[in-house]
Coordinates of C-alpha atoms and ligand atoms in Angstrom, one line a residue:
M26 CA 11.6 28.5 -5.2
P27 CA 14.8 26.4 -5.4
E28 CA 15.3 24.0 -2.1
Q29 CA 18.0 25.7 -0.3
K30 CA 21.6 24.5 -1.0
G31 CA 22.5 23.3 2.6
A32 CA 19.2 20.9 2.5
R33 CA 20.6 19.7 -0.8
Q34 CA 24.2 18.4 0.7
E35 CA 22.4 17.0 3.8
R36 CA 19.9 15.1 1.7
V37 CA 20.5 11.4 1.9
T38 CA 17.3 9.9 0.1
D39 CA 17.6 9.2 -3.7
D40 CA 15.5 6.6 -5.9
R41 CA 18.2 4.0 -5.0
R42 CA 17.5 4.0 -1.3
F43 CA 14.5 1.6 -1.5
A44 CA 13.5 -0.4 -4.1
L45 CA 9.9 0.5 -5.5
R46 CA 8.4 -2.4 -6.9
S47 CA 5.5 -3.1 -4.4
L48 CA 4.2 -0.6 -2.2
L49 CA 1.3 -2.0 0.3
F50 CA -1.5 0.2 1.6
V51 CA -2.8 -0.2 4.7
P52 CA -5.4 1.9 6.3
G53 CA -4.0 3.9 9.0
D54 CA -6.3 3.0 11.9
A55 CA -6.1 -0.6 11.1
D56 CA -3.4 -1.7 13.6
K57 CA -3.4 -5.5 13.2
K58 CA -3.3 -5.0 9.3
I59 CA -0.3 -2.6 9.9
D60 CA 1.2 -5.1 12.0
K61 CA 1.0 -7.8 9.3
A62 CA 2.0 -5.4 6.3
L63 CA 5.5 -4.7 7.9
D64 CA 6.1 -8.6 7.9
T65 CA 5.2 -9.0 4.2
P66 CA 7.7 -8.7 1.6
A67 CA 6.5 -5.4 0.3
D68 CA 9.0 -3.0 -0.6
V69 CA 7.3 -0.1 1.0
V70 CA 4.2 0.0 3.4
I71 CA 2.0 3.0 2.9
L72 CA 0.0 4.1 6.0
D73 CA -3.0 5.7 4.6
L74 CA -4.5 8.6 6.6
E75 CA -6.4 9.8 3.6
D76 CA -9.3 7.8 1.7
A77 CA -9.3 4.6 3.5
V78 CA -9.8 6.3 6.8
A79 CA -13.3 7.9 7.8
P80 CA -13.3 11.7 9.2
S81 CA -14.1 10.4 12.6
A82 CA -11.0 8.1 12.6
K83 CA -8.3 10.4 11.2
R84 CA -6.9 11.4 14.7
A85 CA -6.6 8.1 15.6
A86 CA -5.1 7.2 12.6
R87 CA -2.6 9.8 12.6
L88 CA -1.6 8.8 16.3
L89 CA -1.1 5.3 15.2
A90 CA 1.2 6.2 12.5
C91 CA 3.1 8.0 14.9
G92 CA 3.6 5.1 17.0
V93 CA 4.8 3.3 14.0
L94 CA 7.4 5.7 12.9
R95 CA 8.8 5.6 16.4
G96 CA 9.1 2.1 16.6
D97 CA 10.8 -0.8 14.9
R98 CA 9.9 -0.1 11.1
R99 CA 11.3 -3.3 9.8
K100 CA 10.9 -1.7 6.4
P101 CA 10.6 1.9 4.8
V102 CA 7.4 3.2 5.6
A103 CA 5.4 6.0 3.6
I104 CA 2.5 7.9 4.9
R105 CA -0.3 9.0 2.8
I106 CA -1.2 12.2 4.2
N107 CA -4.7 14.1 3.3
A108 CA -5.0 16.2 0.4
V109 CA -3.7 20.2 0.8
D110 CA -7.4 21.3 0.4
T111 CA -8.5 19.6 3.6
P112 CA -8.5 20.5 7.1
W113 CA -6.2 17.4 8.1
Y114 CA -3.1 18.3 5.8
L115 CA -1.4 20.8 8.1
E116 CA -2.1 18.4 11.0
D117 CA -0.9 15.2 9.5
L118 CA 2.5 17.0 8.4
G119 CA 2.9 18.6 12.0
A120 CA 2.6 15.4 13.4
I121 CA 4.7 13.1 11.4
G122 CA 7.1 15.5 10.0
G123 CA 9.8 15.3 12.8
L124 CA 9.3 11.5 13.2
R125 CA 11.4 10.5 9.8
P126 CA 8.9 8.9 7.5
D127 CA 10.8 7.4 4.8
I128 CA 8.3 8.8 2.5
V129 CA 5.6 11.1 2.1
M130 CA 2.9 10.2 -0.1
L131 CA 1.1 13.4 -1.7
P132 CA -2.7 12.5 -3.0
K133 CA -4.3 14.9 -5.1
C134 CA -1.0 16.6 -6.4
E135 CA -1.9 19.2 -9.3
A136 CA 1.1 20.8 -10.1
A137 CA 5.0 21.0 -9.2
A138 CA 4.1 24.0 -6.8
D139 CA 2.3 21.5 -4.6
I140 CA 5.7 19.7 -4.3
K141 CA 7.8 22.6 -3.6
R142 CA 5.2 23.8 -0.7
L143 CA 5.2 20.4 0.8
C144 CA 9.2 20.1 0.2
D145 CA 9.6 23.6 2.4
Q146 CA 7.0 22.8 5.0
L147 CA 9.1 19.5 5.4
S148 CA 12.3 21.4 5.7
V149 CA 10.8 23.3 8.6
L150 CA 9.5 20.4 10.5
E151 CA 13.0 18.4 10.2
A152 CA 14.9 21.5 11.0
A153 CA 12.7 21.9 14.2
A154 CA 13.1 18.5 15.1
S155 CA 16.7 18.6 14.7
V156 CA 16.7 15.5 12.2
P157 CA 18.5 15.9 8.9
V158 CA 16.9 18.3 6.3
G159 CA 16.0 16.9 3.3
D160 CA 15.8 13.4 4.5
I161 CA 12.2 12.5 3.6
A162 CA 11.0 11.8 0.0
I163 CA 8.3 13.0 -1.6
L164 CA 5.8 10.3 -4.0
P165 CA 3.0 12.5 -5.3
L166 CA -0.2 11.0 -7.0
V167 CA -0.2 13.1 -9.9
T168 CA -3.4 12.0 -11.9
E169 CA -5.8 12.1 -9.2
T170 CA -7.8 15.1 -10.7
A171 CA -8.8 15.9 -14.3
A172 CA -7.0 19.4 -13.4
A173 CA -3.9 17.4 -12.5
L174 CA -3.3 16.1 -16.1
R175 CA -3.2 19.9 -17.4
N176 CA 0.6 20.1 -16.4
T177 CA 2.8 17.0 -15.5
D178 CA 6.1 18.8 -15.7
Y179 CA 7.9 17.7 -12.5
R180 CA 11.6 18.3 -13.9
S181 CA 13.8 19.4 -11.1
V182 CA 11.1 20.2 -8.6
S183 CA 12.8 18.9 -5.4
E184 CA 15.4 16.6 -4.8
R185 CA 13.1 15.1 -2.6
L186 CA 10.9 13.6 -5.3
C187 CA 11.7 9.8 -5.5
A188 CA 9.1 8.7 -7.9
L189 CA 5.6 10.0 -9.5
G190 CA 2.6 7.9 -8.9
F191 CA -0.5 7.0 -11.1
A192 CA -3.5 6.7 -9.3
G193 CA -6.7 5.8 -11.5
E194 CA -9.8 5.3 -9.1
D195 CA -10.1 9.1 -8.1
L196 CA -9.6 10.0 -11.7
S197 CA -12.3 7.7 -12.8
A198 CA -14.8 9.5 -10.3
D199 CA -13.5 13.0 -11.6
L200 CA -14.2 11.8 -15.1
G201 CA -17.3 10.0 -14.8
V202 CA -16.0 6.6 -16.1
E203 CA -15.2 3.2 -14.9
A204 CA -12.0 2.5 -14.4
R205 CA -11.9 -0.7 -16.0
D206 CA -14.3 -2.9 -17.7
S207 CA -14.0 -6.3 -19.7
L208 CA -11.8 -4.6 -22.1
G209 CA -9.3 -3.7 -19.6
M210 CA -8.3 0.1 -18.4
N211 CA -10.6 2.7 -19.5
P212 CA -8.7 4.8 -22.3
L213 CA -8.9 7.9 -20.7
L214 CA -7.1 6.4 -17.7
E215 CA -4.7 4.6 -19.8
Q216 CA -3.8 8.2 -21.4
A217 CA -3.0 9.5 -18.0
R218 CA -0.9 6.4 -17.0
R219 CA 1.1 6.8 -20.3
A220 CA 1.5 10.7 -19.5
V221 CA 2.9 9.5 -16.1
A222 CA 5.5 7.2 -17.8
M223 CA 6.6 10.3 -20.0
A224 CA 6.5 12.8 -17.0
A225 CA 8.5 10.5 -14.7
A226 CA 11.3 9.7 -17.3
A227 CA 11.5 13.3 -18.2
A228 CA 12.0 14.1 -14.2
D229 CA 14.6 11.2 -14.0
V230 CA 12.3 9.2 -11.1
P231 CA 10.6 5.9 -11.3
A232 CA 6.8 5.7 -12.3
I233 CA 4.5 3.8 -10.2
D234 CA 1.4 2.1 -10.9
T235 CA -2.0 2.3 -9.6
P236 CA -3.3 -0.3 -7.3
F237 CA -5.5 -3.0 -8.8
P238 CA -9.0 -3.0 -6.6
D239 CA -9.6 -6.9 -6.6
P240 CA -7.5 -8.8 -3.9
H241 CA -8.6 -12.1 -5.5
A242 CA -8.3 -11.8 -9.5
T243 CA -4.3 -12.7 -9.4
A244 CA -4.4 -13.1 -13.2
A245 CA -6.0 -9.8 -14.0
L246 CA -3.8 -8.2 -11.5
A247 CA -0.4 -9.9 -13.1
R248 CA -1.9 -8.8 -16.8
E249 CA -2.3 -5.2 -15.6
A250 CA 1.1 -5.1 -13.8
G251 CA 2.8 -6.6 -16.8
D252 CA 1.4 -3.7 -19.0
A253 CA 2.7 -1.3 -16.7
A254 CA 6.1 -3.0 -16.6
R255 CA 6.0 -2.6 -20.7
L256 CA 5.3 0.9 -20.1
G257 CA 8.4 1.4 -18.0
F258 CA 7.0 1.5 -14.9
A259 CA 9.2 0.4 -11.8
G260 CA 6.6 -0.8 -9.8
K261 CA 2.8 -0.9 -8.6
M262 CA 0.9 0.1 -5.3
C263 CA -0.8 -2.8 -3.8
I264 CA -3.9 -3.2 -1.3
H265 CA -3.6 -6.5 -0.2
P266 CA -0.6 -8.7 0.9
G267 CA -1.6 -11.6 -1.7
Q268 CA -0.9 -9.0 -4.4
I269 CA 2.7 -8.6 -3.8
D270 CA 4.1 -11.7 -5.4
A271 CA 2.3 -11.3 -8.7
V272 CA 3.6 -7.6 -8.9
H273 CA 7.1 -8.6 -8.0
A274 CA 7.2 -10.8 -10.5
A275 CA 5.8 -8.4 -13.2
F276 CA 8.5 -6.0 -12.4
Q277 CA 11.5 -8.2 -12.5
P278 CA 13.2 -8.3 -15.7
S279 CA 13.3 -11.7 -17.4
E280 CA 16.3 -13.9 -17.4
A281 CA 16.6 -13.4 -21.1
T282 CA 16.7 -9.4 -20.9
L283 CA 19.4 -9.6 -18.0
Q284 CA 21.3 -11.7 -20.1
W285 CA 21.1 -9.2 -23.1
A286 CA 21.7 -6.2 -20.8
R287 CA 25.2 -8.4 -19.4
G288 CA 25.8 -9.0 -23.2
V289 CA 25.6 -5.1 -24.1
V290 CA 27.9 -3.9 -21.1
R291 CA 30.6 -6.5 -22.0
A292 CA 30.5 -6.1 -25.8
L293 CA 30.9 -2.4 -25.5
A294 CA 33.6 -2.6 -22.7
Q295 CA 35.4 -4.9 -25.1
S296 CA 35.3 -2.7 -28.1
A297 CA 36.0 0.6 -25.9
Q298 CA 37.6 2.6 -28.5
N299 CA 34.4 2.0 -30.8
G300 CA 31.2 3.6 -29.2
V301 CA 29.2 1.2 -31.6
T302 CA 29.4 -2.9 -32.4
L303 CA 27.3 -5.6 -32.9
L304 CA 25.8 -7.8 -30.7
D305 CA 23.8 -11.0 -31.6
G306 CA 23.9 -9.4 -35.5
K307 CA 22.4 -6.2 -34.1
M308 CA 24.0 -2.6 -33.5
I309 CA 24.5 -1.3 -30.0
D310 CA 25.7 1.9 -28.8
R311 CA 25.5 4.1 -25.8
A312 CA 21.5 4.5 -25.9
H313 CA 21.4 0.5 -25.5
L314 CA 24.1 0.5 -22.9
R315 CA 21.8 3.3 -20.9
L316 CA 18.9 0.9 -21.3
A317 CA 21.0 -2.3 -20.2
E318 CA 22.3 -0.5 -17.1
R319 CA 18.5 0.3 -15.8
Y320 CA 17.7 -3.5 -16.5
L321 CA 20.6 -4.5 -14.4
R322 CA 19.8 -2.0 -11.4
H323 CA 16.5 -4.3 -11.0
E324 CA 18.8 -7.2 -10.6
A325 CA 18.6 -7.2 -7.0
P326 CA 16.2 -4.7 -5.7
E327 CA 17.1 -5.8 -2.3
K328 CA 20.5 -4.6 -2.7
A329 CA 19.4 -1.0 -3.1
Q330 CA 17.7 -0.9 0.5
Ligands
COA24 N1 -2.1 -4.9 4.8 C1 -1.8 -6.1 5.7 N2 -2.8 -6.9 5.9 C2 -3.9 -7.0 5.1 C3 -4.3 -6.1 4.2 C4 -3.3 -5.1 3.9 N3 -3.4 -4.1 3.0 N4 -5.2 -6.2 3.5 C5 -5.6 -7.6 4.1 N5 -4.9 -8.0 5.0 C6 -4.9 -9.2 6.3 C7 -6.2 -9.2 6.9 O1 -6.1 -8.6 8.0 C8 -6.3 -10.7 7.0 O2 -5.6 -10.9 8.2 P1 -5.8 -12.3 9.1 O3 -6.0 -13.8 8.4 O4 -5.0 -12.3 10.1 O5 -7.2 -11.7 9.6 C9 -5.8 -11.5 5.9 O6 -4.8 -10.2 5.3 C10 -6.7 -11.7 4.6 O7 -7.4 -10.6 4.4 P2 -9.0 -10.5 3.5 O8 -10.0 -11.4 4.5 O9 -8.5 -11.3 2.3 O10 -9.0 -9.0 3.1 P3 -10.2 -8.4 4.0 O11 -11.6 -8.6 3.4 O12 -9.8 -8.5 5.4 O13 -9.9 -6.8 3.8 C11 -9.4 -5.0 2.0 C12 -9.8 -6.4 2.3 C13 -9.7 -4.2 0.8 C14 -10.4 -4.2 3.0 C15 -8.1 -4.8 2.7 O14 -7.2 -5.4 2.2 C16 -7.4 -3.5 2.8 O15 -7.6 -2.8 4.0 N6 -6.7 -3.2 1.8 C17 -5.8 -1.7 1.9 C18 -7.1 -0.6 1.7 C19 -6.3 0.8 1.5 O16 -5.5 1.2 2.4 N7 -6.6 1.6 0.6 C20 -6.2 3.0 0.1 C21 -5.4 3.0 -0.9 S1 -6.3 2.5 -2.4
MG25 MG1 -8.3 8.0 -3.3

C-alpha cells in the first residue's frame, strides 16, 4: 500500500539530512557507553535493542532508549528495534514511535512488505503523538537471513527509506560459514554485499556496510571499509569509537577524485551547448557529471546535517 499523500508532504527526512559515513552501535542497556557514544565524531549513534541486549534486559534497554530520545541527543540517533517475529517488536515500536528517533533500524528485514508494515505502524504512532507524520527514517538490514536474499527490490517502497544496510554476521550464521578468514570476507557474504550495492542504487538510497567485529584490528578494518567504498557504499556501521576515524577516512573521496569532479562540473558548464567535451584528454558527458556530483556531495558531509 503506498504511503498516504499527506505523509509524503509532511515528510522532512531524506538521505541528505544526516551524513551516513559512520553509524556507531551501542548496546541499549549500557548507559555509560551511550553517553560516550553521543560524544564521539560518529555521524549516527545506533542504540541497539536487539542482538546486543539479553532477553532479561530488553525492558531496561527500551526504557533507557526512551530517556535518550527525550533528552539532549547531540547527534542523530537510530534505534535498532527487535525483529518482527519476536515478542519485543511491537513493544519497542510502541515505546519509541512517538519520540521521534531520527532512524528506526529494522533487523532481519526480508522484503519490501516488512518496510511497508513498519512505515504504516510508525505513521499511526506519529499521528497519535501529534508529531510530523513521515519524519522517522527507516534503515533496514536486508541481508541477515538467506531468505532475505531472494528479493532485494526496495524501489519506491517508502519515502522513509534512508539507506539499505548490509549485515554479515547473522547471514554467516544462517549460511553456516565464517564471515571472514585470512583470505578476507567469505565469497557468499561478498555476493550479498554486492547485491546490496546494486539494490541501494536501484532504490536511489545509500548503502551501508557491515560492522567489523575486531575493535583493535584497525588495518583490516581500513581494508574492509576501503573495499566497501570502492563498491559505492556510503558508510559503515561501527562497534567501537576507535573505528570511526578509519571509517571516515575510507569514505572520504580523495583530493584527486574531488579535483576531477570539480573539473567535470567546470568543463561541462563552459561548454554548455555541447553535452560532451574532453577533460584531461578523456571524454566526459552527463554520466560523468552525475558521478562528479555524487563525489562532491561527500565533500563536506557535516554540511548535510
Ligand atoms: N560506544 C561507546 N563507547 C564504547 C563503545 C561503543 N560502542 N565500545 C567501547 N566503548 C568505550 C568503553 O566503554 C570504554 O570506555 P571507558 O574507557 O570510559 O571505560 C572505552 O570505549 C574502551 O573500550 P574497550 O575496553 O576497548 O572495549 P570493551 O571491551 O569495553 O567493549 C565491546 C568491547 C565490543 C563489547 C564494545 O565495543 C561494544 O559494546 N560495542 C557495541 C556492540 C553492539 O552494540 N553490537 C550490536 C551490533 S553488531
Ligand atoms: Mg544480529
